[in-house]
PDB file of C-alpha atoms in Angstrom:
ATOM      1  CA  UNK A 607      91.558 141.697  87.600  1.00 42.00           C
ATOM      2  CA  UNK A 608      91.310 145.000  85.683  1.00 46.00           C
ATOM      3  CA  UNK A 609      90.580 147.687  88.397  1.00 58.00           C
ATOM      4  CA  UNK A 610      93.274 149.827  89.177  1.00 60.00           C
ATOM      5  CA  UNK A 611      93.048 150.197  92.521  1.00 66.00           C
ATOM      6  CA  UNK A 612      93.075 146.868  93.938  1.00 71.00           C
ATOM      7  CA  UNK A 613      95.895 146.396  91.696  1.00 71.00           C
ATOM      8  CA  UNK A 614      98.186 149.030  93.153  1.00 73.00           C
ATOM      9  CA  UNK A 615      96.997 147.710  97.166  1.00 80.00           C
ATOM     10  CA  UNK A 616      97.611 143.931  96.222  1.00 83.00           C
ATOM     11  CA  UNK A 617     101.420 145.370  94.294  1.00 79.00           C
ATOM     12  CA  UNK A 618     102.068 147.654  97.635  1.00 80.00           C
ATOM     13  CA  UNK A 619     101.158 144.703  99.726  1.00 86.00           C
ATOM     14  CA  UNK A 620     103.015 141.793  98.102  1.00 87.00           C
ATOM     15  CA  UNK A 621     106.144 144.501  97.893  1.00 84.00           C
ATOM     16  CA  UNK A 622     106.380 145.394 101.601  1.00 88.00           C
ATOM     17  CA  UNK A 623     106.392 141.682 102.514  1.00 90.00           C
ATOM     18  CA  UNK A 624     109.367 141.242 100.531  1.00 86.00           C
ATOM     19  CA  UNK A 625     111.346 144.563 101.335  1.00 87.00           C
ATOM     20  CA  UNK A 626     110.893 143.434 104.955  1.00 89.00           C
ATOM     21  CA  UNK A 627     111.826 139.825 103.994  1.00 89.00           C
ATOM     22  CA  UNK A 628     114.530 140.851 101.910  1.00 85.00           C
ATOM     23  CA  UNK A 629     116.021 143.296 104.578  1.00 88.00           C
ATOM     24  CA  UNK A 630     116.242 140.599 107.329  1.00 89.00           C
ATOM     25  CA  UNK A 631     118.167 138.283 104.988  1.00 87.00           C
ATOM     26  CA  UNK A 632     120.288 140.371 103.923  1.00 86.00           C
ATOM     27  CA  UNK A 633     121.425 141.432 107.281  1.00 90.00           C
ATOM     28  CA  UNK A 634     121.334 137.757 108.030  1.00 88.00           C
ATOM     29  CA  UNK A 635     123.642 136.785 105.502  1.00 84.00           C
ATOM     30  CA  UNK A 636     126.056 139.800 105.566  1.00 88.00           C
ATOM     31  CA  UNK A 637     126.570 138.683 109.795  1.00 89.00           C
ATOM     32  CA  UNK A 638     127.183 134.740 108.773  1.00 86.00           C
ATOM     33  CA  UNK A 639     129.533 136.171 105.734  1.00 83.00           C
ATOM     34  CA  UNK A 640     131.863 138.181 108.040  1.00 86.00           C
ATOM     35  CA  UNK A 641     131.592 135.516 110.821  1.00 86.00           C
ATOM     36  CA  UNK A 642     131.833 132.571 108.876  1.00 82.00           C
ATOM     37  CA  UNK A 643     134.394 134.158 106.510  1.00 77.00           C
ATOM     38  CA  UNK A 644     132.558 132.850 103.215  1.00 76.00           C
ATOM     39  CA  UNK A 645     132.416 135.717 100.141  1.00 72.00           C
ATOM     40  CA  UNK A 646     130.188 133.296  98.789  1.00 68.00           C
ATOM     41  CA  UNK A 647     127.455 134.382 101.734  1.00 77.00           C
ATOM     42  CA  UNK A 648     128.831 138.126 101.210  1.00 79.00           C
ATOM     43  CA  UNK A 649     128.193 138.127  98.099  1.00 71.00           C
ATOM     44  CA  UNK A 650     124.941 136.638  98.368  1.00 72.00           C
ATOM     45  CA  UNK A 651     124.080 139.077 100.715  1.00 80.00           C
ATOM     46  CA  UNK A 652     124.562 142.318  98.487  1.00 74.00           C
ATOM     47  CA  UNK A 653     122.428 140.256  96.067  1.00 68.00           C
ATOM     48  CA  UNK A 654     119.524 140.206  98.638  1.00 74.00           C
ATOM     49  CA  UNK A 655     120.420 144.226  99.694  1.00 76.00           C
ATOM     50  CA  UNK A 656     119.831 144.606  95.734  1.00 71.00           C
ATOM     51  CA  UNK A 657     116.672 143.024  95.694  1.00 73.00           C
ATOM     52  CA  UNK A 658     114.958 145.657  98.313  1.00 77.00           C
ATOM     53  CA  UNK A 659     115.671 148.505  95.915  1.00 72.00           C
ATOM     54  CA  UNK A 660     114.325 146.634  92.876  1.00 71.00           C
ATOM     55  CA  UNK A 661     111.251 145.997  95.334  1.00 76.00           C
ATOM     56  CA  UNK A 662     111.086 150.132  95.273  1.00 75.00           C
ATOM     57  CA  UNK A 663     111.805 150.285  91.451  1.00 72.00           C
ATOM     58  CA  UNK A 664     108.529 147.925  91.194  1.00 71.00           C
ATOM     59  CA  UNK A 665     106.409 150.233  93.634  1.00 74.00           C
ATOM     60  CA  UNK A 666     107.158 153.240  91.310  1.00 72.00           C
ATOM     61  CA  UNK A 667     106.587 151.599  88.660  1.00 70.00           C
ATOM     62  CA  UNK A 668     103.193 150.091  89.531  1.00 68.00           C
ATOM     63  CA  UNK A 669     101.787 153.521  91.094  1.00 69.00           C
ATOM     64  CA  UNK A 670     102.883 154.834  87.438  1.00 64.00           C
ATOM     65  CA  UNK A 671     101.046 152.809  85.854  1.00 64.00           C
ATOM     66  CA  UNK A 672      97.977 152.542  87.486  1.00 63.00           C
ATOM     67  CA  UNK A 673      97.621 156.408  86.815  1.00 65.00           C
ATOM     68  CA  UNK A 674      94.329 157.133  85.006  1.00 67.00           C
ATOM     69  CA  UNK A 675      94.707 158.126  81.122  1.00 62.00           C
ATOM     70  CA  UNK A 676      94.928 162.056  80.726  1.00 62.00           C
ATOM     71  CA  UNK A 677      95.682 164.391  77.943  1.00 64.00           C
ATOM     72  CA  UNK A 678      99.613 164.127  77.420  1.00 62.00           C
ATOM     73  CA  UNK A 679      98.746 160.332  77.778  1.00 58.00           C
ATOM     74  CA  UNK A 680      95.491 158.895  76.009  1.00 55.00           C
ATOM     75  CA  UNK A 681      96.256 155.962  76.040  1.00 56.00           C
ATOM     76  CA  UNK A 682      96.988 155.044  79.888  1.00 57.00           C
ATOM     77  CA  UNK A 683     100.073 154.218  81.576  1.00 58.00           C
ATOM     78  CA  UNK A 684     100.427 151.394  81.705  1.00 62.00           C
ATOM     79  CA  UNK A 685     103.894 150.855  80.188  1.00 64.00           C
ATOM     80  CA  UNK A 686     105.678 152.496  83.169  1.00 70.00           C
ATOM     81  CA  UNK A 687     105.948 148.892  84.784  1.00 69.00           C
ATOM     82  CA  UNK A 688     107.751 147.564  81.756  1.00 73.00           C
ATOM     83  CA  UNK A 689     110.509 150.908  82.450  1.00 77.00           C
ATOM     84  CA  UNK A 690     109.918 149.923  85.999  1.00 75.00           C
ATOM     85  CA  UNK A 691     111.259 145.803  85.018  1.00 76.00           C
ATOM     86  CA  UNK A 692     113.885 147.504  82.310  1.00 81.00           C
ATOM     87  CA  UNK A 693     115.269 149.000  85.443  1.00 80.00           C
ATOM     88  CA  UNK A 694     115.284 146.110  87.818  1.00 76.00           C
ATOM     89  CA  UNK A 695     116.739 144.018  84.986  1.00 82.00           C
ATOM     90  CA  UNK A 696     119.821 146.482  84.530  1.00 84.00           C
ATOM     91  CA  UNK A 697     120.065 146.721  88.452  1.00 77.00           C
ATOM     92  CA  UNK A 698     120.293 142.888  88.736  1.00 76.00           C
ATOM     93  CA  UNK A 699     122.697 143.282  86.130  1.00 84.00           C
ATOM     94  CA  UNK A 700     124.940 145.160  87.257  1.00 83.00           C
ATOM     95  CA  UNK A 701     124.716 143.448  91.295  1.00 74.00           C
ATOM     96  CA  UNK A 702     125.613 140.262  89.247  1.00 77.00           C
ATOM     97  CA  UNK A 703     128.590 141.528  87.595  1.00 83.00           C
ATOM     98  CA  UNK A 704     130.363 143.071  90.194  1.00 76.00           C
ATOM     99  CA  UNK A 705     129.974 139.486  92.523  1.00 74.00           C
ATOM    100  CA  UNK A 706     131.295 137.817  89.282  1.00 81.00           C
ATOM    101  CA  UNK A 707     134.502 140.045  88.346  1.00 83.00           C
ATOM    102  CA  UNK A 708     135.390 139.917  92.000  1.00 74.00           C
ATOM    103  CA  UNK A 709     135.213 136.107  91.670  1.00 75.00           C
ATOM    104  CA  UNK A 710     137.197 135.990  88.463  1.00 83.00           C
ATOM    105  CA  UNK A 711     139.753 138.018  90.772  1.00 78.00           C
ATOM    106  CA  UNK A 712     140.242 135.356  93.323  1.00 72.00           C
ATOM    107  CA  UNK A 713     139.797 132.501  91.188  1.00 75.00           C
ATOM    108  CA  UNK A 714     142.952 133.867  88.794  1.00 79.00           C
ATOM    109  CA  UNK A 715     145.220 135.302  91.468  1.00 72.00           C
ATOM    110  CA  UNK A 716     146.420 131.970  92.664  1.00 66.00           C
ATOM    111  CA  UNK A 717     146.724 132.821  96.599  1.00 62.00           C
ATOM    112  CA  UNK A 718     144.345 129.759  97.601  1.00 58.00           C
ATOM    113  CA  UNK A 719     146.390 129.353 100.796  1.00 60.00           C
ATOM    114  CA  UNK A 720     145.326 132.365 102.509  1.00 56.00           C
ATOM    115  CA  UNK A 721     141.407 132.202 101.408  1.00 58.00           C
ATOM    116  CA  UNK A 722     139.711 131.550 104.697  1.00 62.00           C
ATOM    117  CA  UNK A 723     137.238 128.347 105.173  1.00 64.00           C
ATOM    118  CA  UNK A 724     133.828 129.242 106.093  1.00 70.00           C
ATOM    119  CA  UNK A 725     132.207 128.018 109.130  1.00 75.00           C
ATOM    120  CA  UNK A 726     128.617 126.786 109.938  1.00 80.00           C
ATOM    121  CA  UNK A 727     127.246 129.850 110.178  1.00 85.00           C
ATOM    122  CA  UNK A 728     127.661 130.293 106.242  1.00 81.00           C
ATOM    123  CA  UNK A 729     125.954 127.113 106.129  1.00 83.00           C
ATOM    124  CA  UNK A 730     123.286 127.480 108.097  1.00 88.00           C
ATOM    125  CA  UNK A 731     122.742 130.699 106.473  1.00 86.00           C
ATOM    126  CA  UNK A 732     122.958 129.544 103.057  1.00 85.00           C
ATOM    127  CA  UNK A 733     120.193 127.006 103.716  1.00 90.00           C
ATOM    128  CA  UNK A 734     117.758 129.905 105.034  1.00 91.00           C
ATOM    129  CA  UNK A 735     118.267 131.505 102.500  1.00 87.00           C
ATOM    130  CA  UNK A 736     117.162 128.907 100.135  1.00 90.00           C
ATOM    131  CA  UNK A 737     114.181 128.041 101.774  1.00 92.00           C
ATOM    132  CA  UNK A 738     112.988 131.783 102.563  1.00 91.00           C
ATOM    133  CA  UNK A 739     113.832 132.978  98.661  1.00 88.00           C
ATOM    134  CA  UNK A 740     112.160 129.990  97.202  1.00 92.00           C
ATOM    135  CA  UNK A 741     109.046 130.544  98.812  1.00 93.00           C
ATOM    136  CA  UNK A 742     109.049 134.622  97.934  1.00 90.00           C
ATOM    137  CA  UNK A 743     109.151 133.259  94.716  1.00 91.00           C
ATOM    138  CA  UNK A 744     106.015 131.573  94.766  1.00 94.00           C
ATOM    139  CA  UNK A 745     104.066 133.952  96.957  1.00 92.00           C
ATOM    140  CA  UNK A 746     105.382 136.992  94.064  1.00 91.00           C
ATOM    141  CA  UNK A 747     104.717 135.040  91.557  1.00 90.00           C
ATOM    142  CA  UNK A 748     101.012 133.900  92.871  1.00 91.00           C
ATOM    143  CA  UNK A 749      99.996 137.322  92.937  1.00 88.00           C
ATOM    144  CA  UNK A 750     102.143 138.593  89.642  1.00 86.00           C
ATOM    145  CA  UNK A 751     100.114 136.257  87.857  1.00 84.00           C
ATOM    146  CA  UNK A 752      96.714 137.188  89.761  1.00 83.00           C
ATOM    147  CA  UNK A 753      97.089 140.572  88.835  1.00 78.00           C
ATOM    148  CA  UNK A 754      99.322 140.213  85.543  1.00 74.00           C
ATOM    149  CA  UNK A 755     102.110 142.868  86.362  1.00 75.00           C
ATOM    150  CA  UNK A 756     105.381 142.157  84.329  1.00 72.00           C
ATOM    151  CA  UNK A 757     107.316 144.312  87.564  1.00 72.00           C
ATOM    152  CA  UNK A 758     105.793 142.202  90.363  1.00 80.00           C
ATOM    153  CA  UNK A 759     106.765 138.953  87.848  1.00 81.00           C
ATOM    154  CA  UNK A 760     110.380 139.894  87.288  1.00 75.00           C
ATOM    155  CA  UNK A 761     110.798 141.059  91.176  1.00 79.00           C
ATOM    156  CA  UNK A 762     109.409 137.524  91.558  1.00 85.00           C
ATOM    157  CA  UNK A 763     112.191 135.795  89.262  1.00 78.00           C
ATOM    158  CA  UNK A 764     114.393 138.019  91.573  1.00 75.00           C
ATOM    159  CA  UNK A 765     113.719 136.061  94.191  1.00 81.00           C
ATOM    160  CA  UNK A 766     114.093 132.727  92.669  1.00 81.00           C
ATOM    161  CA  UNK A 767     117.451 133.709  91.800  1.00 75.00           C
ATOM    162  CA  UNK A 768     118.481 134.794  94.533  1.00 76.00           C
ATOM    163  CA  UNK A 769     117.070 131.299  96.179  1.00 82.00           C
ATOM    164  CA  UNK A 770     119.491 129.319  93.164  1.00 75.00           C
ATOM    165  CA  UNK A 771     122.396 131.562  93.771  1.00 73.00           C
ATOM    166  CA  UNK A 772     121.945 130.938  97.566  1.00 78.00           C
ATOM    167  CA  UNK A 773     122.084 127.096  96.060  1.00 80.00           C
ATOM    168  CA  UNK A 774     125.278 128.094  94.704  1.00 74.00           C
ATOM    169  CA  UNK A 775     126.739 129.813  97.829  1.00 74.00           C
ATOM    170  CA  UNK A 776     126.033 126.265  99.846  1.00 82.00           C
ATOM    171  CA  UNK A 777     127.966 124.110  96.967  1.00 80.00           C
ATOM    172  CA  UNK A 778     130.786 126.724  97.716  1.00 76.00           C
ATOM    173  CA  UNK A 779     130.763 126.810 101.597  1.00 77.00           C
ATOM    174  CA  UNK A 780     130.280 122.551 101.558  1.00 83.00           C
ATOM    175  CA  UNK A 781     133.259 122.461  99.106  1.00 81.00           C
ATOM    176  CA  UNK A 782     135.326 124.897 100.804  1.00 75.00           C
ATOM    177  CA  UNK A 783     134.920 122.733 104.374  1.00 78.00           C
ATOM    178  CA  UNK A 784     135.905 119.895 102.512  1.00 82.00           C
ATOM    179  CA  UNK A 785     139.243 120.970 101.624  1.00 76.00           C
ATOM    180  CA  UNK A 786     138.775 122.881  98.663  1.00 76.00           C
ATOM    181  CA  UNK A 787     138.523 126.689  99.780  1.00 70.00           C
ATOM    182  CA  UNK A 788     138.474 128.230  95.858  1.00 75.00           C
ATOM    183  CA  UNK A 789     135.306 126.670  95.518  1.00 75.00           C
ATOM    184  CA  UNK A 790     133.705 129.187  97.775  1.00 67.00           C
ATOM    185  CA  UNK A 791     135.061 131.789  94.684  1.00 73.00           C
ATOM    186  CA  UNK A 792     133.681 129.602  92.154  1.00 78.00           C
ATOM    187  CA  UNK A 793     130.131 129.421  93.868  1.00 74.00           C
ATOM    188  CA  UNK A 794     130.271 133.028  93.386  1.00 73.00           C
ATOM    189  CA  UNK A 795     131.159 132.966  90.313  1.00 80.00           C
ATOM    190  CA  UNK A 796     128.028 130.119  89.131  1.00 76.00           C
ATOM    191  CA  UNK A 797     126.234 133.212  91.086  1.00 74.00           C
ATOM    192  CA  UNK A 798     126.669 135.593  88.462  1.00 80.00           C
ATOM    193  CA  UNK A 799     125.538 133.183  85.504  1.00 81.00           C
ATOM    194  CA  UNK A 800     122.222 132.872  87.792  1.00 74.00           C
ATOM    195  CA  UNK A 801     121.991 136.438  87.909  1.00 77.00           C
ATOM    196  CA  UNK A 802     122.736 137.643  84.416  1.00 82.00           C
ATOM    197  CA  UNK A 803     120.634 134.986  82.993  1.00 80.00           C
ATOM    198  CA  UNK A 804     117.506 136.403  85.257  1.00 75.00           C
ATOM    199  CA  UNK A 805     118.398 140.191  84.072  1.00 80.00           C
ATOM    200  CA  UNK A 806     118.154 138.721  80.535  1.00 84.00           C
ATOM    201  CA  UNK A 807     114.873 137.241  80.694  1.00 79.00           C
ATOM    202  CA  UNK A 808     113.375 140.070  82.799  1.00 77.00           C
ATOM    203  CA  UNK A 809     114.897 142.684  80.243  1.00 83.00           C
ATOM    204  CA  UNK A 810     113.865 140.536  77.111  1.00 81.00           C
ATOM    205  CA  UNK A 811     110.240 140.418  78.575  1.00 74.00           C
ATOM    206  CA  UNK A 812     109.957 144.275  79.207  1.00 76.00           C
ATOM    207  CA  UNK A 813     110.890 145.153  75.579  1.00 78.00           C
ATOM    208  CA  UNK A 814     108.546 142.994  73.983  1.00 73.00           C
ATOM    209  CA  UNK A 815     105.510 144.790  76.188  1.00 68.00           C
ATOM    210  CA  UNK A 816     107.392 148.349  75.158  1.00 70.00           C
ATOM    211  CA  UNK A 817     107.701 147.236  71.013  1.00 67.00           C
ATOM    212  CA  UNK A 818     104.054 146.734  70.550  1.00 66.00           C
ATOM    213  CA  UNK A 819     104.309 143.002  70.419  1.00 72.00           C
ATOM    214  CA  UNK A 820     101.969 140.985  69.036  1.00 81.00           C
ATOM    215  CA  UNK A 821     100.000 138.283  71.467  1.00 83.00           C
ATOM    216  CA  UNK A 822     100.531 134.448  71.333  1.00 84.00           C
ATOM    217  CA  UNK A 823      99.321 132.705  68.434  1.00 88.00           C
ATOM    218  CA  UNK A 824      96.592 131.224  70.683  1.00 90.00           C
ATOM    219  CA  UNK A 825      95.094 134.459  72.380  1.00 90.00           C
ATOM    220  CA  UNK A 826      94.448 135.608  68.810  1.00 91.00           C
ATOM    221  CA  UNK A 827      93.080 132.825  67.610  1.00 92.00           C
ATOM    222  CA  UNK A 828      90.507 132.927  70.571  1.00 93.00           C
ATOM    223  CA  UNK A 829      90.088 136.252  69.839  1.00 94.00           C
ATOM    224  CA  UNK A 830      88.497 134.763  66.234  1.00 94.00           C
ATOM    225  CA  UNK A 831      86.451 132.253  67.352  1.00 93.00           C
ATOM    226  CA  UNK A 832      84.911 135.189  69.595  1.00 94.00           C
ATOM    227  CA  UNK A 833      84.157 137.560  66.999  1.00 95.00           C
ATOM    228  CA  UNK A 834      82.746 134.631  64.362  1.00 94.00           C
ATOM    229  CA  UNK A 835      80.592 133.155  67.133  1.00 93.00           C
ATOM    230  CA  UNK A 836      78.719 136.497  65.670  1.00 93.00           C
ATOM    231  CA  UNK A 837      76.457 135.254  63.180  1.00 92.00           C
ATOM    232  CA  UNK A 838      76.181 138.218  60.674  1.00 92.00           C
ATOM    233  CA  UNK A 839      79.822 138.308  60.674  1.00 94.00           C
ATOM    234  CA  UNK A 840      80.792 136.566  57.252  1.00 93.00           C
ATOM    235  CA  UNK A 841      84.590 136.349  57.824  1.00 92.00           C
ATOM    236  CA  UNK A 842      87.440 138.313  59.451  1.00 94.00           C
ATOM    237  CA  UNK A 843      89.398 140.271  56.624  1.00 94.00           C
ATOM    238  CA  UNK A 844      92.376 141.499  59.364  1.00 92.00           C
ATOM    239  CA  UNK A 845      92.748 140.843  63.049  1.00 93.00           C
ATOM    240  CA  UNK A 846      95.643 143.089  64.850  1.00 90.00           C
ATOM    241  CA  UNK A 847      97.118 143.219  68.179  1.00 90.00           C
ATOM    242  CA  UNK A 848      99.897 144.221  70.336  1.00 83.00           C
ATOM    243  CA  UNK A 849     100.584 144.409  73.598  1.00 79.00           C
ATOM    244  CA  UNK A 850     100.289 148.053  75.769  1.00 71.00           C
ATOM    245  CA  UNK A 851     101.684 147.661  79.289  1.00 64.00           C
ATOM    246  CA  UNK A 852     100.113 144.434  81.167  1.00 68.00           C
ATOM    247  CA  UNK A 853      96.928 145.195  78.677  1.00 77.00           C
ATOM    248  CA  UNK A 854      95.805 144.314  74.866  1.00 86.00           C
ATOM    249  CA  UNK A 855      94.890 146.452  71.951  1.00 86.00           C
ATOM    250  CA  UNK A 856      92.960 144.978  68.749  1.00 92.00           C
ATOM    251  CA  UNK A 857      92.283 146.282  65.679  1.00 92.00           C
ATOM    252  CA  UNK A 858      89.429 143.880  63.709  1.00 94.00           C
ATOM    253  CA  UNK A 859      88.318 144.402  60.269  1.00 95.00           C
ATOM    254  CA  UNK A 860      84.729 142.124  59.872  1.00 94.00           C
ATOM    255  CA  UNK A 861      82.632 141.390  56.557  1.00 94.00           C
ATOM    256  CA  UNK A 862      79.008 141.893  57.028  1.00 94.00           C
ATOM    257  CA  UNK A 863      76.287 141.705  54.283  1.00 92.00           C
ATOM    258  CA  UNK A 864      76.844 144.695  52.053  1.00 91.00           C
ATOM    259  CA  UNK A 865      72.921 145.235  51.630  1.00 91.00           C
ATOM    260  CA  UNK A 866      72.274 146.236  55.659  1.00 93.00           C
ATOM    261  CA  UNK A 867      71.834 149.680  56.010  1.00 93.00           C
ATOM    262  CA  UNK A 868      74.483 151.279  58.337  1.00 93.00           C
ATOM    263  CA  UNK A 869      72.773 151.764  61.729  1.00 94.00           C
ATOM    264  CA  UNK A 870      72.744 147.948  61.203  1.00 94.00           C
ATOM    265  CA  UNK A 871      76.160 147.260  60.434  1.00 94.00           C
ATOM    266  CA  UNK A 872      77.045 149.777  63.317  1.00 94.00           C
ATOM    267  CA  UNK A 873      75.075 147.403  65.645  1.00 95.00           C
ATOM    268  CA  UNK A 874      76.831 144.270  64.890  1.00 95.00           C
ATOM    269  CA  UNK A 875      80.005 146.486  65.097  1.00 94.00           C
ATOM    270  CA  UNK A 876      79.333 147.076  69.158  1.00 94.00           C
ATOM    271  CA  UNK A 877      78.337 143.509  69.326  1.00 95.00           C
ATOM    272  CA  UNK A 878      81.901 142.404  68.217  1.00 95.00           C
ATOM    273  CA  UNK A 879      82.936 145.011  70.631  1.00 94.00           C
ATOM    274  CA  UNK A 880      81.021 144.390  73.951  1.00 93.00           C
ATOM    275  CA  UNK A 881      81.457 140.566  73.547  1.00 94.00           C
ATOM    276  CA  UNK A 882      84.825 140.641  72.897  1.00 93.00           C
ATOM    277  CA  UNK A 883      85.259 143.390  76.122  1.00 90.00           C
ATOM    278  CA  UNK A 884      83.356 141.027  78.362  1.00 90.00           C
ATOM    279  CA  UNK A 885      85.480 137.929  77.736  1.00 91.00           C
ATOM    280  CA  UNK A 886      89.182 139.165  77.368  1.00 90.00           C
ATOM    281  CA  UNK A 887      89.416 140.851  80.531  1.00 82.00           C
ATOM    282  CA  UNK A 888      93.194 142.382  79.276  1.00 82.00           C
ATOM    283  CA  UNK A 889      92.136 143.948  76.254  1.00 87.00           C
ATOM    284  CA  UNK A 890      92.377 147.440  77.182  1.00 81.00           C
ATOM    285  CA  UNK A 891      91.336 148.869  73.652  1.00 83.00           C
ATOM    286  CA  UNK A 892      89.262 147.705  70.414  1.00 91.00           C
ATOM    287  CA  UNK A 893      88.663 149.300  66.784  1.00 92.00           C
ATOM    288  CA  UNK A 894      85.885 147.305  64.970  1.00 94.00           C
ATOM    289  CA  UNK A 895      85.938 148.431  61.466  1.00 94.00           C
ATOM    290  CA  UNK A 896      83.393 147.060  59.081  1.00 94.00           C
ATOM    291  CA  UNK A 897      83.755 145.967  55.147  1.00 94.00           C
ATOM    292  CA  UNK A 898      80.942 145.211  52.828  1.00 93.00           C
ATOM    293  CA  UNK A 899      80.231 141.382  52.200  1.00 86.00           C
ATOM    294  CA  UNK A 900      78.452 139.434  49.544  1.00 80.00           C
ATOM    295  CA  UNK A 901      76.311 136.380  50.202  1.00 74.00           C
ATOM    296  CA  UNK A 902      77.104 133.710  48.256  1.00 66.00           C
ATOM    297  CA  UNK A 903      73.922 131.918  47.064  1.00 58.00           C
ATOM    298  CA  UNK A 904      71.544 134.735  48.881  1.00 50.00           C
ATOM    299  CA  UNK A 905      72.999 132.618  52.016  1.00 45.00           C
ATOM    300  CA  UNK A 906      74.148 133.770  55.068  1.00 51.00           C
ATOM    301  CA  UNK A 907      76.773 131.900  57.702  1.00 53.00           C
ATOM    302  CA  UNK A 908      75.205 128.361  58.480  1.00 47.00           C
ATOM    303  CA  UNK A 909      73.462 128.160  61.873  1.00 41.00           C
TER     304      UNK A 909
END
């Protein structure tokens, strides 16, 4: 899907689901928490409370970026959603580090005895939680992929950590009823390793779109077989590309025989061009430049 504007409605759309979602939850949780005195669900809840404003950082950052090229910027916009995902990942981040240093509190101060059991409310919520996140995560993540936006992906693996660190929060609350009433602290805790490890990937994922990364190894080798399907190409002396936003850019240098006259050359040029265009939907950008080839044996490429 490259057109801008049904990218930006289907983003929007898929986003106000989920602040919605997100909002009820959280409210959800934060009740059952207090109720059901569980810091586990408390905690859990600020996590979901987090995950509406990321929901905002990834509407920002998706009208950004489907903002049409201009003079300050040529070359599109497209890498505001990767700021947009740098941001969500430090916000998730920092959410998960404050639920983890207030675990490492309890867990070390060695007052077990007064640490409240949760009640069935936590539970109940915890398991609503699980079910609700989890499938967030694969309704984000359908459309993430259908429209291949980085932002709408990471607010997607949002949601599926929320959904494991609601997994977490049950462990705790089942653990604490049984007798052991730290483990609610320690579910909190396993929480925050959930969480940081999402901010990582989201953040890791962001910076490669923002360094001009290179594609996968198999993208670009698709990208050869489409320019030598060409049959007055002789060989590829350079193939080049990197990664702009949620789009490609590739740079192609092509041998073609040294005796055609120019307009020629030019021709098979803009065939590279248009047939690569038509069948790699993402690639944003391409530079054909042609070098001179000789014909071995007065031969060209076999049929």
């Amino acid at each position: 899907m490259t057109d801008q504007n049904e990218f930006s409605k289907v983003a929007n759309h898929v986003s106000i689901v989920t602040i919605f979602a997100n909002l009820a939850l959280s409210i959800l949780k934060l009740l059952a928490g207090l109720f059901a005195h569980s810091n586990a669900m408390i905690s859990d809840a600020v996590h979901s409370a987090s995950d509406v404003f990321s929901t905002f950082i990834v509407m920002i950052g998706v009208k950004l970026s489907s903002k049409k090229a201009d003079k300050e910027h040529p070359y599109g916009h497209e890498r505001m959603e990767c700021v947009a995902a740098i941001v969500l990942a430090m916000v998730l981040f920092i959410t998960g580090l404050a639920i983890g240093m207030e675990a490492i509190q309890t867990i070390f101060s060695g007052n077990y005895k007064n640490i409240q059991v949760p009640g069935l409310l936590a539970l109940l919520a915890a398991i609503i939680s699980i079910v609700v996140k989890e499938a967030m995560y694969w309704y984000t993540r359908h459309y993430a992929k259908k429209i291949d936006s980085s932002a709408l992906m990471a607010d997607a693996w949002h949601h599926r950590s929320d959904a494991l660190s609601s997994i977490g929060a049950l462990i705790g609350i089942v653990g604490a009823r049984m007798g052991y009433p730290i483990m609610d602290s320690v579910a909190s805790l396993i929480i925050f390793l959930f969480i940081v490890k999402a901010a990582y990937d989201i953040f890791k994922d962001a910076v490669d779109k923002m360094v001009d990364h290179s594609c996968d190894e198999q993208t670009e080798q698709e990208l050869c077989q489409c320019v030598m399907e060409n049959k007055e190409v002789l060989k590829i002396d350079l193939l080049q590309t990197r990664i702009f936003g949620n789009k490609i850019y590739v740079d192609v240098e092509i041998e073609v025989n040294e005796n055609y006259t120019l307009k020629r050359a030019h021709e098979i040029a803009e065939q590279v061009h248009e047939k690569i265009e038509t069948n790699f939907p993402k690639v944003k950008h391409i530079m054909v430049h042609v070098n001179p080839g000789v014909i071995e044996n007065g031969k060209g490429k076999e049929e």
